[in-house]
PDB file of C-alpha atoms and ligand atoms in Angstrom:
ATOM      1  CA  UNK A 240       7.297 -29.589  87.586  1.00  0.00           C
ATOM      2  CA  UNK A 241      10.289 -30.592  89.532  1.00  0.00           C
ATOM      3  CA  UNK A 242       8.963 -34.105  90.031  1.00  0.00           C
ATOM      4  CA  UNK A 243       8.434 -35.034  86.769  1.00  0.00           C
ATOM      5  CA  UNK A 244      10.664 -37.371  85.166  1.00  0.00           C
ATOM      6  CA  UNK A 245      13.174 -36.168  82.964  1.00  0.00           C
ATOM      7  CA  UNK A 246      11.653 -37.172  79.703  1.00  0.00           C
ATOM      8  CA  UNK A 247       8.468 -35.601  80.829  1.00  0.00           C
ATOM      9  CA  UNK A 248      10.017 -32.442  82.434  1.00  0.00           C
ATOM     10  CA  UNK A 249      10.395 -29.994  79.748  1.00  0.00           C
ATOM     11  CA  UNK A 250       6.925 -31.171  77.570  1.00  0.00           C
ATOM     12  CA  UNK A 251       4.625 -28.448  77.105  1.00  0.00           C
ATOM     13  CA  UNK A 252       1.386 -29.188  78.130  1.00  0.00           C
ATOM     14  CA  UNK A 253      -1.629 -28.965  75.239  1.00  0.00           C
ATOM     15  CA  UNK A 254      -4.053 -26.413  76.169  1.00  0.00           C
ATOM     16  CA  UNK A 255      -2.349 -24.636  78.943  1.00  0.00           C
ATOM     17  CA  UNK A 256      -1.075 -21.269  78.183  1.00  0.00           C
ATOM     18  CA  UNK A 257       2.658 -21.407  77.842  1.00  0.00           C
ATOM     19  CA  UNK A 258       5.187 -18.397  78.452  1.00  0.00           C
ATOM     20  CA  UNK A 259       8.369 -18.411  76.987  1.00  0.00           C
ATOM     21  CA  UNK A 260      10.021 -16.548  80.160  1.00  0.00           C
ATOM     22  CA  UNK A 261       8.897 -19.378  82.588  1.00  0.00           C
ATOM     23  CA  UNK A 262      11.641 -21.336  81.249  1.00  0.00           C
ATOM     24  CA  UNK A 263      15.192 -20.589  82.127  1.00  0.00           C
ATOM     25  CA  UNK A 264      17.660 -21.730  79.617  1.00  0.00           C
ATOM     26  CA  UNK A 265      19.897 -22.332  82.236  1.00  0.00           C
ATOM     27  CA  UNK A 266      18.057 -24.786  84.415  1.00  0.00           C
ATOM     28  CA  UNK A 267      19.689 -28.158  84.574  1.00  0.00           C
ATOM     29  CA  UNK A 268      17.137 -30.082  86.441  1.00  0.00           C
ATOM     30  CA  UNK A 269      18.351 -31.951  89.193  1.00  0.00           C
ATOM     31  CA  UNK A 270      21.938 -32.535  87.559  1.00  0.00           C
ATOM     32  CA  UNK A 271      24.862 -30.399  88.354  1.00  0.00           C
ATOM     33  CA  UNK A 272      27.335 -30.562  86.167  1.00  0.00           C
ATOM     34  CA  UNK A 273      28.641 -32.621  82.647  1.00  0.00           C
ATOM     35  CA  UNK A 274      30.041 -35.148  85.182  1.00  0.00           C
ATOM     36  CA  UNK A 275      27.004 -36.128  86.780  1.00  0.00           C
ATOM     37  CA  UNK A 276      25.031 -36.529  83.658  1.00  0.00           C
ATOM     38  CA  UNK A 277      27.747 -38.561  81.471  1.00  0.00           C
ATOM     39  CA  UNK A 278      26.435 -42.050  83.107  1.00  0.00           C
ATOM     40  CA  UNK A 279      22.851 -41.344  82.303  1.00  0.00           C
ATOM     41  CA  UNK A 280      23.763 -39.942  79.117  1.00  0.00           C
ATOM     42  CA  UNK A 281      26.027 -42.842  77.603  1.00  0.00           C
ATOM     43  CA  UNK A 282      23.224 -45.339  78.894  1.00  0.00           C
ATOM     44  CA  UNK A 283      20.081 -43.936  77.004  1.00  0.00           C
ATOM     45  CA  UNK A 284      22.524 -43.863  73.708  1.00  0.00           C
ATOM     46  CA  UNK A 285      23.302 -47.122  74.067  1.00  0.00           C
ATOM     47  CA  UNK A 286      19.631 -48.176  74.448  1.00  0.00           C
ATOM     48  CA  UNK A 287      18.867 -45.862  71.409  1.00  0.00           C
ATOM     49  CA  UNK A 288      21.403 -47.809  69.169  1.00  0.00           C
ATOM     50  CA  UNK A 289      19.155 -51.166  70.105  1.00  0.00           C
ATOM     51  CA  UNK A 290      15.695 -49.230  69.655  1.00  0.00           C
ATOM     52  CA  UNK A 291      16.791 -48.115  66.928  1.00  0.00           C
ATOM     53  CA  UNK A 292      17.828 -51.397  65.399  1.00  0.00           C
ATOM     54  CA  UNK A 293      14.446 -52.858  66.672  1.00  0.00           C
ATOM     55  CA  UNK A 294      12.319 -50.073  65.502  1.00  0.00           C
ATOM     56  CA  UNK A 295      13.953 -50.935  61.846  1.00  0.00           C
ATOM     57  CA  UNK A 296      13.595 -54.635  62.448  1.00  0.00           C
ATOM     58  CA  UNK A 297       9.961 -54.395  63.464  1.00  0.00           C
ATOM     59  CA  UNK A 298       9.086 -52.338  60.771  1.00  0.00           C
ATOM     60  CA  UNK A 299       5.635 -50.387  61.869  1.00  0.00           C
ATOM     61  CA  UNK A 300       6.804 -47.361  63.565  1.00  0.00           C
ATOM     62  CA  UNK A 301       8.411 -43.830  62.159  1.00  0.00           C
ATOM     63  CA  UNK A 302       9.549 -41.406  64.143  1.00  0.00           C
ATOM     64  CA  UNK A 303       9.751 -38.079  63.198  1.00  0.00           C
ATOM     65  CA  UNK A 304      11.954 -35.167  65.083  1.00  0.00           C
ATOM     66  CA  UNK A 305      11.063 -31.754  64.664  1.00  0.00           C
ATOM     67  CA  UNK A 306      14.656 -29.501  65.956  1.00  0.00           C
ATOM     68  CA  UNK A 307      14.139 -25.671  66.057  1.00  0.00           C
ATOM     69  CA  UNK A 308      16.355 -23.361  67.583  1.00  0.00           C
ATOM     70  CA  UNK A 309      17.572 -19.832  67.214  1.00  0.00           C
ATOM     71  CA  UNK A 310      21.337 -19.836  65.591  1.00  0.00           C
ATOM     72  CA  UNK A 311      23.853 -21.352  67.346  1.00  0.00           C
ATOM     73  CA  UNK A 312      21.125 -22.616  69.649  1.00  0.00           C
ATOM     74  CA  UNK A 313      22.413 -26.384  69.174  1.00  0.00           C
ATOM     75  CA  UNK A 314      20.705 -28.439  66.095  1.00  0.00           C
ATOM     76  CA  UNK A 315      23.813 -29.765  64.840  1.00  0.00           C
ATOM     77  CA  UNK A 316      25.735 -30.196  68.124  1.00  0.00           C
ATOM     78  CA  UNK A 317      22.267 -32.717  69.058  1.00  0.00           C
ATOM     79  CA  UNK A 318      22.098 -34.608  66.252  1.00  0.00           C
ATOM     80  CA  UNK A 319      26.132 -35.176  65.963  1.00  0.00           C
ATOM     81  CA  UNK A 320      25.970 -36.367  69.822  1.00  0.00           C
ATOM     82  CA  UNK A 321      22.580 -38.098  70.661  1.00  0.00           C
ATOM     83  CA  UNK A 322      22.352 -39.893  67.626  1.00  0.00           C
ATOM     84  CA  UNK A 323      26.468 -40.766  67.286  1.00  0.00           C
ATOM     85  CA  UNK A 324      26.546 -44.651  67.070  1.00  0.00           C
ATOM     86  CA  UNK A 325      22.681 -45.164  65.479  1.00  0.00           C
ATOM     87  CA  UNK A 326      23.060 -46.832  62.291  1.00  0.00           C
ATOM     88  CA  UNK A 327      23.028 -44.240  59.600  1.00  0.00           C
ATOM     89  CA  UNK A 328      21.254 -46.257  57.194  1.00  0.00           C
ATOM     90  CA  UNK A 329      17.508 -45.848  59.706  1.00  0.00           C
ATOM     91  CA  UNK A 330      18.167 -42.497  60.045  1.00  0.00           C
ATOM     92  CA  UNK A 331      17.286 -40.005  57.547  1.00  0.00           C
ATOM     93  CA  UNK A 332      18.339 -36.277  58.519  1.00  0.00           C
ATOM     94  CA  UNK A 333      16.902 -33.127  56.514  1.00  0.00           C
ATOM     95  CA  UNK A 334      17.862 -29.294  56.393  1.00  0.00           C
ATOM     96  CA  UNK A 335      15.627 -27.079  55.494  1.00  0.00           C
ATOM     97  CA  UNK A 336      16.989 -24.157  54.056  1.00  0.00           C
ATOM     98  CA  UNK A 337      15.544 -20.956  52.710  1.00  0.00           C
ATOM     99  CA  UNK A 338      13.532 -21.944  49.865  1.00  0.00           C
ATOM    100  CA  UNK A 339      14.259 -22.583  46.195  1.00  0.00           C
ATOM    101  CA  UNK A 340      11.680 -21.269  43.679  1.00  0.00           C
ATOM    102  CA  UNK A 341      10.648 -24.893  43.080  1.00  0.00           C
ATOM    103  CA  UNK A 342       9.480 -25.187  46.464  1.00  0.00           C
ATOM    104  CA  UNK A 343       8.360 -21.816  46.646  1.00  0.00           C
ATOM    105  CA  UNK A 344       6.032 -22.507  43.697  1.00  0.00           C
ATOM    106  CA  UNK A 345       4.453 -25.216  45.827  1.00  0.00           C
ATOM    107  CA  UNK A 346       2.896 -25.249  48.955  1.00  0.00           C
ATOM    108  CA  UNK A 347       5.037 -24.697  51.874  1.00  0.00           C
ATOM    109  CA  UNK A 348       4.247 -28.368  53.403  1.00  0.00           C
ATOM    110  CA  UNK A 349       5.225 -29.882  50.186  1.00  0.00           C
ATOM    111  CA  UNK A 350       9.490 -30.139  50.515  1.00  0.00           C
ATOM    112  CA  UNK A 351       8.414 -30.937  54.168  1.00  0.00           C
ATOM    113  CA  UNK A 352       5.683 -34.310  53.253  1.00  0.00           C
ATOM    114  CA  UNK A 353       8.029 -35.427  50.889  1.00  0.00           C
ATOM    115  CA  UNK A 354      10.833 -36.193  53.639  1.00  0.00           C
ATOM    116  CA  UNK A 355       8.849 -37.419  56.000  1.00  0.00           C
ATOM    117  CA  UNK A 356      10.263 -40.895  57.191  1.00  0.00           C
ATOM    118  CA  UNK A 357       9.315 -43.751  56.176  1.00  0.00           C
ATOM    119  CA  UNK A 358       8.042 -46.717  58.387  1.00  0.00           C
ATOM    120  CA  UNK A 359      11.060 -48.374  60.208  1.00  0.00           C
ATOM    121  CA  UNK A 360      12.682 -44.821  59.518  1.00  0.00           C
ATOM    122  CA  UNK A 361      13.891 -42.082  62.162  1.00  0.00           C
ATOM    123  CA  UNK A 362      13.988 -39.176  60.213  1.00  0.00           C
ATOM    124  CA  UNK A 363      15.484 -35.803  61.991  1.00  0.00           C
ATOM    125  CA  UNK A 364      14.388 -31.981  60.338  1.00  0.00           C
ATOM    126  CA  UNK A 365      17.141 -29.881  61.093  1.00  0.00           C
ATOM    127  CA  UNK A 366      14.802 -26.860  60.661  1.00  0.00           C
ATOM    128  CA  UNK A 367      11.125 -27.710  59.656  1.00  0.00           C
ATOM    129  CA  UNK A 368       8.312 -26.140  58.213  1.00  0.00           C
ATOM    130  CA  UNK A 369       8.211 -24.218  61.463  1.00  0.00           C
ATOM    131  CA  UNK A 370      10.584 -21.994  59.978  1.00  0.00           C
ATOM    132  CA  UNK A 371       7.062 -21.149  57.743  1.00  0.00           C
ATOM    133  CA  UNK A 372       5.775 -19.195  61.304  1.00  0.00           C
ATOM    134  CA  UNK A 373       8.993 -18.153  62.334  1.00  0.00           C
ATOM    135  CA  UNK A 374      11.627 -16.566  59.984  1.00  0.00           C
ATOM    136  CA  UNK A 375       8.561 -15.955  57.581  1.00  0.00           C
ATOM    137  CA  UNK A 376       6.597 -13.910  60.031  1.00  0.00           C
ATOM    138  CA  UNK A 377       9.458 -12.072  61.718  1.00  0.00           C
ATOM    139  CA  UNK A 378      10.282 -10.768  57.756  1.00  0.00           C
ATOM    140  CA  UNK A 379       6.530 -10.193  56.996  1.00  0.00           C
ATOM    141  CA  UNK A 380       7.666 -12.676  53.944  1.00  0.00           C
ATOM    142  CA  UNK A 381       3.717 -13.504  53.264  1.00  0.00           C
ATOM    143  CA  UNK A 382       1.011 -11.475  54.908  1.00  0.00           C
ATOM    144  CA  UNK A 383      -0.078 -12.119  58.282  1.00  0.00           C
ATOM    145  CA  UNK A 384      -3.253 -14.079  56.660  1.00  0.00           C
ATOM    146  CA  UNK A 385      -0.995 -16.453  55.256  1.00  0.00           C
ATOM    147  CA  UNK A 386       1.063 -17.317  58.189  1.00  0.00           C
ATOM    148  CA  UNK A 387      -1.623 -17.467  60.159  1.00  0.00           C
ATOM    149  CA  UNK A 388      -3.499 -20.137  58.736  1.00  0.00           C
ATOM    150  CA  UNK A 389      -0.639 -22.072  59.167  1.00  0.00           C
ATOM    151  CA  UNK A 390      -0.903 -23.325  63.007  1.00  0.00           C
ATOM    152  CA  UNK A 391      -4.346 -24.938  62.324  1.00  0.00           C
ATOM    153  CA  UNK A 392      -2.726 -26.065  58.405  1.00  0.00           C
ATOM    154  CA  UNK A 393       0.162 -27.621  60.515  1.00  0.00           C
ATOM    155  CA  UNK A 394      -1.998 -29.015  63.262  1.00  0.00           C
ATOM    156  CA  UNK A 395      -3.733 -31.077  60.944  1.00  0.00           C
ATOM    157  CA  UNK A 396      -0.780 -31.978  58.414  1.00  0.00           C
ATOM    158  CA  UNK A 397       0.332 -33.334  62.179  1.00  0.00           C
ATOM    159  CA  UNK A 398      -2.373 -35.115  62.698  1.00  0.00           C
ATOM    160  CA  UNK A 399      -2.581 -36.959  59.542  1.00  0.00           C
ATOM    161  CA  UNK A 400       0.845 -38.438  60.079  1.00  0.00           C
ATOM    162  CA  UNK A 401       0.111 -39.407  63.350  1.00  0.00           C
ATOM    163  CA  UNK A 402      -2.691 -41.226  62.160  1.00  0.00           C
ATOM    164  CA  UNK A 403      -0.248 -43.153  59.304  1.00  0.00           C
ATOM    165  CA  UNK A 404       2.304 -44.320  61.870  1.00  0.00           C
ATOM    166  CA  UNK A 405       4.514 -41.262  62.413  1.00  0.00           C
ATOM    167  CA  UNK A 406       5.240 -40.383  65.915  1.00  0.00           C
ATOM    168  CA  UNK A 407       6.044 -36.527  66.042  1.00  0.00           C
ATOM    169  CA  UNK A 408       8.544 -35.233  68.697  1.00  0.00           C
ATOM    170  CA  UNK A 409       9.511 -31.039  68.303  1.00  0.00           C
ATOM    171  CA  UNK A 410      11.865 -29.858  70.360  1.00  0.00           C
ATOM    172  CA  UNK A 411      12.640 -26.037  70.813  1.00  0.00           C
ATOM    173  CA  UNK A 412      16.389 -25.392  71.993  1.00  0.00           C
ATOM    174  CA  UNK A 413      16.123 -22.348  74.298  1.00  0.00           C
ATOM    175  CA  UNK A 414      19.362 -21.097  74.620  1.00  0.00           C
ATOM    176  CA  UNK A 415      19.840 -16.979  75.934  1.00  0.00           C
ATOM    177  CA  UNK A 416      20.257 -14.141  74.084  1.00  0.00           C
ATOM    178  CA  UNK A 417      23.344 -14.095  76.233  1.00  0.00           C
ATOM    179  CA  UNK A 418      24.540 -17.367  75.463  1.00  0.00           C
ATOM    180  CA  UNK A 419      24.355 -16.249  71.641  1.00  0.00           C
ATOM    181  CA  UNK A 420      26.604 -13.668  71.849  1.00  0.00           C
ATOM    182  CA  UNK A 421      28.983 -15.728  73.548  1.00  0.00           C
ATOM    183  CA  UNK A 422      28.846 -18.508  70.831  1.00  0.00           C
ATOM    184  CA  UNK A 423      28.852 -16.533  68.139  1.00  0.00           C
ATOM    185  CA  UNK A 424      31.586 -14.965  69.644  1.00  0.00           C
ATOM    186  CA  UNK A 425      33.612 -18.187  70.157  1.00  0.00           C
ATOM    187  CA  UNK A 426      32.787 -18.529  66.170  1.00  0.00           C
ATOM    188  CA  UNK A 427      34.486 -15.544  65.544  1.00  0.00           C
ATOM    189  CA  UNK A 428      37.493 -15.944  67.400  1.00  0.00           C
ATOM    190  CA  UNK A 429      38.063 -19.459  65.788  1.00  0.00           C
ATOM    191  CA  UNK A 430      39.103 -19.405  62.031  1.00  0.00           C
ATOM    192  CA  UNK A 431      37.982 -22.982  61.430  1.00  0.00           C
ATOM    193  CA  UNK A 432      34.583 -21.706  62.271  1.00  0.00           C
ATOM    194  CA  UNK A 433      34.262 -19.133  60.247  1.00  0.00           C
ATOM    195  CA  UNK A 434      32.738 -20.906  58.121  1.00  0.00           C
ATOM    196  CA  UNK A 435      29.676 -21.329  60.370  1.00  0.00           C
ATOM    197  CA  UNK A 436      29.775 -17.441  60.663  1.00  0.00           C
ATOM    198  CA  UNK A 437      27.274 -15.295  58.742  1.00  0.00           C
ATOM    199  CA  UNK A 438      27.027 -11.762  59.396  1.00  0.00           C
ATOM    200  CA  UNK A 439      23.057 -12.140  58.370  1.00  0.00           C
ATOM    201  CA  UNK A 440      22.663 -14.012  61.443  1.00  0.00           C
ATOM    202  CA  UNK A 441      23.474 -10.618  63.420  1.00  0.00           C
ATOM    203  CA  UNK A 442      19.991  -9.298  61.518  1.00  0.00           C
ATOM    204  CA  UNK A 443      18.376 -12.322  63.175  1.00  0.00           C
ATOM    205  CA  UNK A 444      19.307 -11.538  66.584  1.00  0.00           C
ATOM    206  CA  UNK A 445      18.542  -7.948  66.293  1.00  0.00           C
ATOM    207  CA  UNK A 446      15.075  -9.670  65.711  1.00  0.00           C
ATOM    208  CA  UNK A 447      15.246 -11.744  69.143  1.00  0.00           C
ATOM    209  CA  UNK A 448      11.900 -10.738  70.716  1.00  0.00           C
ATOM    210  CA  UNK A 449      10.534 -10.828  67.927  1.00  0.00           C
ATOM    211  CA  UNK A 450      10.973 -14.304  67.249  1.00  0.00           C
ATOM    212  CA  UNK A 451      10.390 -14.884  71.137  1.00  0.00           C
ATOM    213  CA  UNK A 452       7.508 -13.971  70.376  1.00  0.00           C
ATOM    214  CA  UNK A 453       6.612 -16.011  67.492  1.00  0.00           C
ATOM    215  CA  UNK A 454       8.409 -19.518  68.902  1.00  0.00           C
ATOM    216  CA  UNK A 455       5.644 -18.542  71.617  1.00  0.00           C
ATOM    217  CA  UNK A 456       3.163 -18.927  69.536  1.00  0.00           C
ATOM    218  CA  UNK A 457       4.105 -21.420  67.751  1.00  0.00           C
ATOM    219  CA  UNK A 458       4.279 -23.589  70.808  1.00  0.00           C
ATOM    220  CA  UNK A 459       0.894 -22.196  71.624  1.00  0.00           C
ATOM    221  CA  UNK A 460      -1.409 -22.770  68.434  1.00  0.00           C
ATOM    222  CA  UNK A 461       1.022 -26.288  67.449  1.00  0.00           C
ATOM    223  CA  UNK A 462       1.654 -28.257  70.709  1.00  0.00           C
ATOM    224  CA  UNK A 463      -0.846 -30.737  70.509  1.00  0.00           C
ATOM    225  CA  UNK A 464      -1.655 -33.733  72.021  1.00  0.00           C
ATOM    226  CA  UNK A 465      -0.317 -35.867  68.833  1.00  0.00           C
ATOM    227  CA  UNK A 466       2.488 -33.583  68.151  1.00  0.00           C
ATOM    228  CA  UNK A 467       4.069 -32.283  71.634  1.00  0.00           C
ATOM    229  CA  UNK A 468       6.396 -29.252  71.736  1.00  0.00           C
ATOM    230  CA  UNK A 469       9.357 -29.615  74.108  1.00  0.00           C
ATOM    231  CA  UNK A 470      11.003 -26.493  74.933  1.00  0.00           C
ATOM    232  CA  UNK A 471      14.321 -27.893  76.012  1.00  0.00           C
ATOM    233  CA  UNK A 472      17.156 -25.323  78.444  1.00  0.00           C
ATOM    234  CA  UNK A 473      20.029 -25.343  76.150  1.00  0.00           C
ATOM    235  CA  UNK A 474      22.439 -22.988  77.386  1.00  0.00           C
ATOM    236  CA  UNK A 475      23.989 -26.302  78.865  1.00  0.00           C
ATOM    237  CA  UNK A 476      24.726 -28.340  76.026  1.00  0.00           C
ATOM    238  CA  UNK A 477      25.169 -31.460  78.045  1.00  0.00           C
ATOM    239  CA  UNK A 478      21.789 -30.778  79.622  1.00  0.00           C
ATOM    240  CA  UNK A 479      20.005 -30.713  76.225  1.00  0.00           C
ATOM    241  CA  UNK A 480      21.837 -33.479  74.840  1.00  0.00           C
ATOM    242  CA  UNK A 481      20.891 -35.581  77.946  1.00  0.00           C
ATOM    243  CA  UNK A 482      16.743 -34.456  77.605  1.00  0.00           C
ATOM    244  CA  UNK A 483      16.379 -35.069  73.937  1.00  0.00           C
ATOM    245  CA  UNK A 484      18.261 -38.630  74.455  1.00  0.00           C
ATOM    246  CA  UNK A 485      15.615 -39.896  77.533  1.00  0.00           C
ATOM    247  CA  UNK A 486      12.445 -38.518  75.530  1.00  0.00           C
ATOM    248  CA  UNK A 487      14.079 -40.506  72.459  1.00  0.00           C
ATOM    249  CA  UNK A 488      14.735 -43.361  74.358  1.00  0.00           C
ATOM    250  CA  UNK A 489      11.059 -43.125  76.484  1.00  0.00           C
ATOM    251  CA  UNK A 490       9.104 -42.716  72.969  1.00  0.00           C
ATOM    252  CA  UNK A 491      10.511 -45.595  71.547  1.00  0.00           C
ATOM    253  CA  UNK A 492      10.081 -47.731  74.641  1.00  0.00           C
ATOM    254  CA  UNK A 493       6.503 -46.628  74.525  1.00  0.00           C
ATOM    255  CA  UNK A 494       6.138 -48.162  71.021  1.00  0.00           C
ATOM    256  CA  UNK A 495       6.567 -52.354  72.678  1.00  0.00           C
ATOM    257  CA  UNK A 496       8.095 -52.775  69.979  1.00  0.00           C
ATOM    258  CA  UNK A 497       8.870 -56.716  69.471  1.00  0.00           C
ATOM    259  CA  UNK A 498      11.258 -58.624  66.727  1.00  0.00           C
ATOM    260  CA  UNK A 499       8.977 -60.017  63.987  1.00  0.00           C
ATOM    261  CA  UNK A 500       9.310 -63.988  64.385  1.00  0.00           C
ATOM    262  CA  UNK A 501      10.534 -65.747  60.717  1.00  0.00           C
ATOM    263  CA  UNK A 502       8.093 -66.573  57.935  1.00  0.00           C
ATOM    264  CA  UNK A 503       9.247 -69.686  57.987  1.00  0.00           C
ATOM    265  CA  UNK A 504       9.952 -72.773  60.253  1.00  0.00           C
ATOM    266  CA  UNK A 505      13.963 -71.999  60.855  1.00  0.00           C
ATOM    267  CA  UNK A 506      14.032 -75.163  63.348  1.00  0.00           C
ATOM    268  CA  UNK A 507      15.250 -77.818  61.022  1.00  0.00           C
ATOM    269  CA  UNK A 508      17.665 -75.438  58.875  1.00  0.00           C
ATOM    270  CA  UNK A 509      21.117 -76.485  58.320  1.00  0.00           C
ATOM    271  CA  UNK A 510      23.613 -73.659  57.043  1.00  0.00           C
ATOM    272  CA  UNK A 511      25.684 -76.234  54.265  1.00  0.00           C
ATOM    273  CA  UNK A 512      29.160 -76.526  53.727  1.00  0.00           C
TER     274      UNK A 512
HETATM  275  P1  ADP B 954      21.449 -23.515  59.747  1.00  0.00           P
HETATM  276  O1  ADP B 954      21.409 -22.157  60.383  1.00  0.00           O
HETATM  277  O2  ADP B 954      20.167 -24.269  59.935  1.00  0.00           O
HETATM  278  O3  ADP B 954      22.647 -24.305  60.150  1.00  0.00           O
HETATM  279  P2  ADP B 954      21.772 -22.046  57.327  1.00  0.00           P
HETATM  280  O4  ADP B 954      22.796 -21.162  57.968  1.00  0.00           O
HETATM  281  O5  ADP B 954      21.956 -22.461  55.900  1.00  0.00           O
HETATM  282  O6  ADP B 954      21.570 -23.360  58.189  1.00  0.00           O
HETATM  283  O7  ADP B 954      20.371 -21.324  57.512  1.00  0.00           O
HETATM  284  C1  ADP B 954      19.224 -21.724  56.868  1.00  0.00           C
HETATM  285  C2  ADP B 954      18.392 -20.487  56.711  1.00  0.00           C
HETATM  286  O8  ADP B 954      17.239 -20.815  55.950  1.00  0.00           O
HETATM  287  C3  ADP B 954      17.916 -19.907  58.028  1.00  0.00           C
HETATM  288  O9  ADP B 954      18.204 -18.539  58.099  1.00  0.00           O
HETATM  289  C4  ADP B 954      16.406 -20.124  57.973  1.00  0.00           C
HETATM  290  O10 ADP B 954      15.674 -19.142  58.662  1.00  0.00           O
HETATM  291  C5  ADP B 954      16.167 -20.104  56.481  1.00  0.00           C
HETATM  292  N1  ADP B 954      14.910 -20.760  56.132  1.00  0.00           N
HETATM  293  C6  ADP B 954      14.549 -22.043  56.371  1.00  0.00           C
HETATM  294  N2  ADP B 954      13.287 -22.267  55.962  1.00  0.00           N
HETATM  295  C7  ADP B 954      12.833 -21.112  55.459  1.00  0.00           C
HETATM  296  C8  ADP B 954      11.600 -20.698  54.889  1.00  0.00           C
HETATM  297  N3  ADP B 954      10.570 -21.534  54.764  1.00  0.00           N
HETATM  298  N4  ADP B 954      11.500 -19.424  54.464  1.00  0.00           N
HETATM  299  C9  ADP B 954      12.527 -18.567  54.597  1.00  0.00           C
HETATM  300  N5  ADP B 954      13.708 -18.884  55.131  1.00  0.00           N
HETATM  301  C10 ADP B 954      13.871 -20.134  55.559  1.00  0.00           C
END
């Protein structure tokens, strides 16, 4: 594992048994410190501002990423950071929230198709419909038959994007139960972030193995060969900042992408006065 790339470090391979304790969510690769990272950091954002502009410009590709994470674990601090500087109008980013009874009365996949980007699009799902085998198992909120269906049910919604030009990328931000406490601590000591504070969350990390266990899974039954899972160490938030960024910047360098010549013959044009 140690001499894989960067962007290939912290992919879950398809098919091979993962265990959520193999991964420490401390490990920082071969980096040390915030310091060392910063120049390899800044340098795949700047190449995702021009990817990103050419992924608009070329017009075939979307690119879809999948952020999970227990709370606190980083989804906001990510997004805010790798994609500061990328044109906000390619970019579409969507929470998913607990359900409203319109969306309850449908599907579960269908608030979740109906945001998926568009060609030329990145979109980003601050929660997905992960959360559908995660907080809905943990709370028993449909019975085990339902949620199990699911894996395969996502596996293939997957798979039909894929097929229709999305590329999928889910990342998992690992952070300790340890690390928790000490942000939500840090949220509690700070008044301007109380409002991030919600005593409910405490219920959720009373529930930790429990939805070690099911983020297991997940990553089990849903990391596919068309839909990876990357389980990323995010104790360090540098160190997940600087992952997500090269597997960003690597998957859209794998796309050769090219700007689409004119329509027309611009040769002879002459801009009048
Ligand atoms: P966040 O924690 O993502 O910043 P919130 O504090 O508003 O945002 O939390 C959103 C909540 O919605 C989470 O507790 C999450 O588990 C819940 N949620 C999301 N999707 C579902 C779902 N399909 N069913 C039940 N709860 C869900």
């Amino acid at each position: 594992m140690g001499d894989l790339p960067l962007h290939e470090r912290h992919l879950i391979p398809p098919g091979k048994r993962f265990r959520l304790r193999d991964v420490d969510p401390a490990d920082t690769g071969d980096y040390k410190d915030k310091k060392g990272a910063k120049k390899q950091l800044e340098a795949d954002r700047a190449e995702l501002i021009r990817l990103q502009e050419l992924l608009y410009a070329e017009g075939k590709h979307a690119l879809l990423i999948v952020i999970q994470a227990m709370d606190t674990g980083g989804k906001d601090g990510l997004i805010r950071h790798v994609m500061r500087g990328v044109n906000p109008q390619g970019c579409i980013v969507s929470s998913f929230k607990v359900p409203t009874p319109e969306e309850l009365a449908h599907d579960y996949l269908w608030r979740i198709h109906k945001v998926v980007p568009p060609r030329r699009m990145i979109g980003i799902f601050n929660r997905s419909h992960y959360e559908d085998v995660l907080v809905v198992r943990v709370h028993n909120l449909v019975p085990k038959e339902v949620w199990q269906q699911r894996y395969e049910q996502i596996n293939q919604f997957e798979k039909h994007l894929t097929e229709n030009g999305v590329t999928i990328l889910k990342f998992f931000l690992h952070i300790s139960k340890e690390e928790q406490k000490r942000r939500l601590q840090a949220r509690l000591d700070d008044p301007t972030k109380h409002w991030k504070f919600s005593v409910g969350d405490l219920k959720e990390r009373a529930r930790w193995d429990e939805y070690m266990a099911a983020y297991e899974d997940a990553v089990n039954l849903t990391g596919t060969p068309w839909a990876p899972w990357y389980v990323v160490p995010a104790d360090h938030k540098w160190y997940r900042n600087l992952v997500a960024a090269r597997v960003l910047v690597e998957t859209l360098h794998s796309f050769n992408m090219q700007y689409p010549p004119s329509a027309e013959d611009l040769s002879k044009v002459v801009i009048p006065d």
